[in-house]
Amino acid sequence: MFRNLSKYALLFLFLSLSGFIFLLRNMHTVESWNCHTISALYQLQTRIQSSLLSANLPTYNPNLTFCAHLGQKPSAEDELEERYLLNSIQWPGPPPRFAPPTLRSTSDPVHSFFTILPGKGRREWRLGDQLEALVQVHDFQGRPKRYGGDFLLARLHSPELGAGVAGTVVDHKNGIYSVFFPLLWVGPAQVEVTLVHSSEAVAVLKHLREHRPDRVFFKSLFRLGFLSEKTVCNMCLPPDQQPLCNYTDLYTGEPWYCYKPKMLSCDTRINHAKGGYLKNLLSNKEALLFQSGVNIKVQIRASGRDRIDVLPPEAGDGDKVTPSVRLTPSGHYFNSSWRPQGGPPMRRFEDSAAVTQCLRNKVINMYGDSTARQWFEYFLTFVPEIKEINLHSPRNVGPFMAVDTTHNILLKYRCHGPPIRFTTVLTSELRYVSNELDGLAGGPDTVVVLSVWAHFSTFPVEVYVRRLRHIRRAVLRLLGRAPGTLVVIRSANLQALDPEVSLYNSDWYSLQLDTVLKAMFRGLDVVMVDAWEMSLAHHLPHALHPPQAIVQNMIGMLLSHICPETRPSRE
Ligand SMILES: *[C@@H]1O[C@H](CO)[C@@H](O)[C@H](O)[C@H]1NC(C)=O
Ligand SMILES: *[C@@H]1O[C@H](CO)[C@@H](O)[C@H](O)[C@H]1NC(C)=O
Ligand SMILES: *[C@@H]1O[C@H](CO)[C@@H](O)[C@H](O)[C@H]1NC(C)=O
């Protein structure tokens, strides 16, 4: 029925639904209306309108991908949004060339350097100011690069103060990059700039993403009586080689295929599992662009000093300073504790009793990849009152459930649907998040946690956009029928990269997905836990499953939203 509505009706339904939910949630706290939320809604509206009016966005060539066109054709508005999103993550690159570059002419972190620019009109920095550094990237022969596209990460930190914040990198597309940091604490602050991949390496990653979505493959076991067969499965398989089994989801239209077993029928599929990773994806020349300690995640040195001392604001200067960074960070660390920008302040949970008190009468549903499972495991480890129930699920796969009957707390975890890269998920337990959300009653005692990103990095971004579109619709339906449901989305995080991992799970892929994720849920009544910035701003090494200290801060944010500090009224 939903699908039969005309495309414009659907658009306005979506817009008005999101507006309506926003209104409902904020009715009792009118003073907390903030321009950000309103402008985000407004932006979405104008963004779609303006793209309806003008077709001046550069067109994205859908023929570059062989995977994206499978599945239901998106509606006209969905297509416009997708075009907008894909444009927003366009990445500059080296000029096109016939032969792959030789290593000598590619970006070299050792020959590159950054310089801290003097403070505006004075030689000192004060709280609330903005720090800018210029990065000049050079190649292995020491020549300045003439084009952009290098993937840099930047953070400002102070080990002494347990402080850190993510920097914003601006690519001037000529080998020079600006890095901006807001100054959010008084005291020492040190700049750190890292070359994650050269622009030449990013071009290789981009090519792999569009042309080799088969580089991670999956398998399923088919069984009937004594007969069993295994075949290869994926989001898309070449249709002209062998007969296929079509497991496209009836509700969402999410595509999934396996090669048909020789003897058994398609409905004897009993499980889904990660098959493996294709090797030898790169030429010898390309492989040189991915070397640990040479051009994967290597720090760039400072020419001159790399640290400054931030002074308290000048008297009477306090409120005037507004950093002009284009993107403000979502928070920063101080005293090793995350301080989110906006939203309720972080509460301290001294012991497990404080946590069970906060979670009393709550049902927490966690869905996603292993980074969502990590949250579930955190509660099992640190809150002894919450005990796991043995559902006889496979290790690390789930579904999992834990309870605290004294405080009436229920915790659940379930992995997301294909392309989940877990060991072996039973077909009967293989569900799409959006369908699961449709099965929730929801309400003020229901919390939903979503973390869906890590297993999408080998596919063209359209595949992820489509998945998030389905999840977003289900979230809006849930918030519509059960206002007060708390939906928390955990974004992507940085991870340890070596030459091999880079080709499947590079932070560059994650960043592109993360940008899309944040844009698609911006302005909606959901809480975004910015795992990207929380892992970037922290001093501990990047890891797919971030260290406990970071997870603790994420859980702190979750709990602070479930039971915010009750503050005395200001009136
Ligand atoms: C994509 O390919 C189809 C045929 O394979 C062609 O008709 C269509 O014009 C192409 N689209 C673009 C944007 O190149
Ligand atoms: C698979 O099934 C879906 C839904 O039934 C259908 O839309 C799609 O065209 C099918 N795919 C192929 C390759 O036949
Ligand atoms: C820093 O955190 C510790 C606990 O981790 C706390 O005892 C201390 O008071 C905090 N210091 C400041 C300056 O906030």
Short mmCIF file of N, CA, C and O and ligand atoms in Angstrom, two decimals, residues 70-72 239 244 246-250 253 256-257, ligand 2:
data_model
loop_
_atom_site.label_atom_id
_atom_site.label_comp_id
_atom_site.label_asym_id
_atom_site.label_seq_id
_atom_site.Cartn_x
_atom_site.Cartn_y
_atom_site.Cartn_z
N LEU A 70 20.62 -3.70 -8.89
CA LEU A 70 19.76 -4.81 -8.48
C LEU A 70 18.88 -4.38 -7.32
O LEU A 70 19.21 -3.49 -6.58
N GLY A 71 17.77 -5.08 -7.15
CA GLY A 71 16.87 -4.69 -6.08
C GLY A 71 15.85 -3.71 -6.62
O GLY A 71 15.89 -3.34 -7.80
N GLN A 72 14.94 -3.32 -5.74
CA GLN A 72 13.86 -2.46 -6.18
C GLN A 72 14.37 -1.13 -6.71
O GLN A 72 15.31 -0.56 -6.17
N PRO A 239 24.44 -13.08 -13.68
CA PRO A 239 23.23 -13.87 -13.95
C PRO A 239 23.41 -14.89 -15.06
O PRO A 239 22.58 -15.78 -15.22
N LEU A 244 20.47 -19.25 -10.47
CA LEU A 244 20.57 -18.58 -9.17
C LEU A 244 19.35 -18.91 -8.32
O LEU A 244 18.28 -19.19 -8.83
N ASN A 246 17.05 -16.88 -5.72
CA ASN A 246 16.77 -15.47 -5.46
C ASN A 246 16.18 -15.33 -4.05
O ASN A 246 15.05 -15.74 -3.80
N TYR A 247 16.95 -14.77 -3.13
CA TYR A 247 16.47 -14.60 -1.75
C TYR A 247 16.13 -13.14 -1.44
O TYR A 247 16.22 -12.69 -0.31
N THR A 248 15.76 -12.41 -2.47
CA THR A 248 15.37 -11.02 -2.29
C THR A 248 14.27 -10.93 -1.23
O THR A 248 13.31 -11.68 -1.27
N ASP A 249 14.46 -10.02 -0.27
CA ASP A 249 13.51 -9.91 0.85
C ASP A 249 12.18 -9.34 0.38
O ASP A 249 12.13 -8.32 -0.31
N LEU A 250 11.11 -10.01 0.78
CA LEU A 250 9.79 -9.62 0.28
C LEU A 250 9.35 -8.26 0.78
O LEU A 250 8.64 -7.53 0.11
N GLY A 253 12.65 -5.64 -0.28
CA GLY A 253 13.21 -5.73 -1.63
C GLY A 253 14.72 -5.80 -1.63
O GLY A 253 15.36 -5.70 -2.69
N TRP A 256 19.40 -10.54 -2.49
CA TRP A 256 20.41 -11.52 -2.05
C TRP A 256 20.29 -12.77 -2.91
O TRP A 256 19.17 -13.24 -3.17
N TYR A 257 21.41 -13.27 -3.36
CA TYR A 257 21.40 -14.42 -4.27
C TYR A 257 22.42 -15.46 -3.87
O TYR A 257 23.45 -15.14 -3.28
C1 LIG B 2 14.41 -11.70 -7.49
O1 LIG B 2 13.16 -11.54 -6.86
C2 LIG B 2 12.71 -10.19 -6.78
C3 LIG B 2 11.43 -10.15 -5.95
O2 LIG B 2 10.66 -11.26 -6.12
C4 LIG B 2 12.53 -9.66 -8.18
O3 LIG B 2 12.10 -8.32 -8.13
C5 LIG B 2 13.87 -9.74 -8.93
O4 LIG B 2 13.73 -9.32 -10.25
C6 LIG B 2 14.38 -11.17 -8.90
N1 LIG B 2 15.72 -11.18 -9.47
C7 LIG B 2 16.03 -11.87 -10.56
C8 LIG B 2 17.46 -11.78 -11.03
O5 LIG B 2 15.22 -12.54 -11.15
#
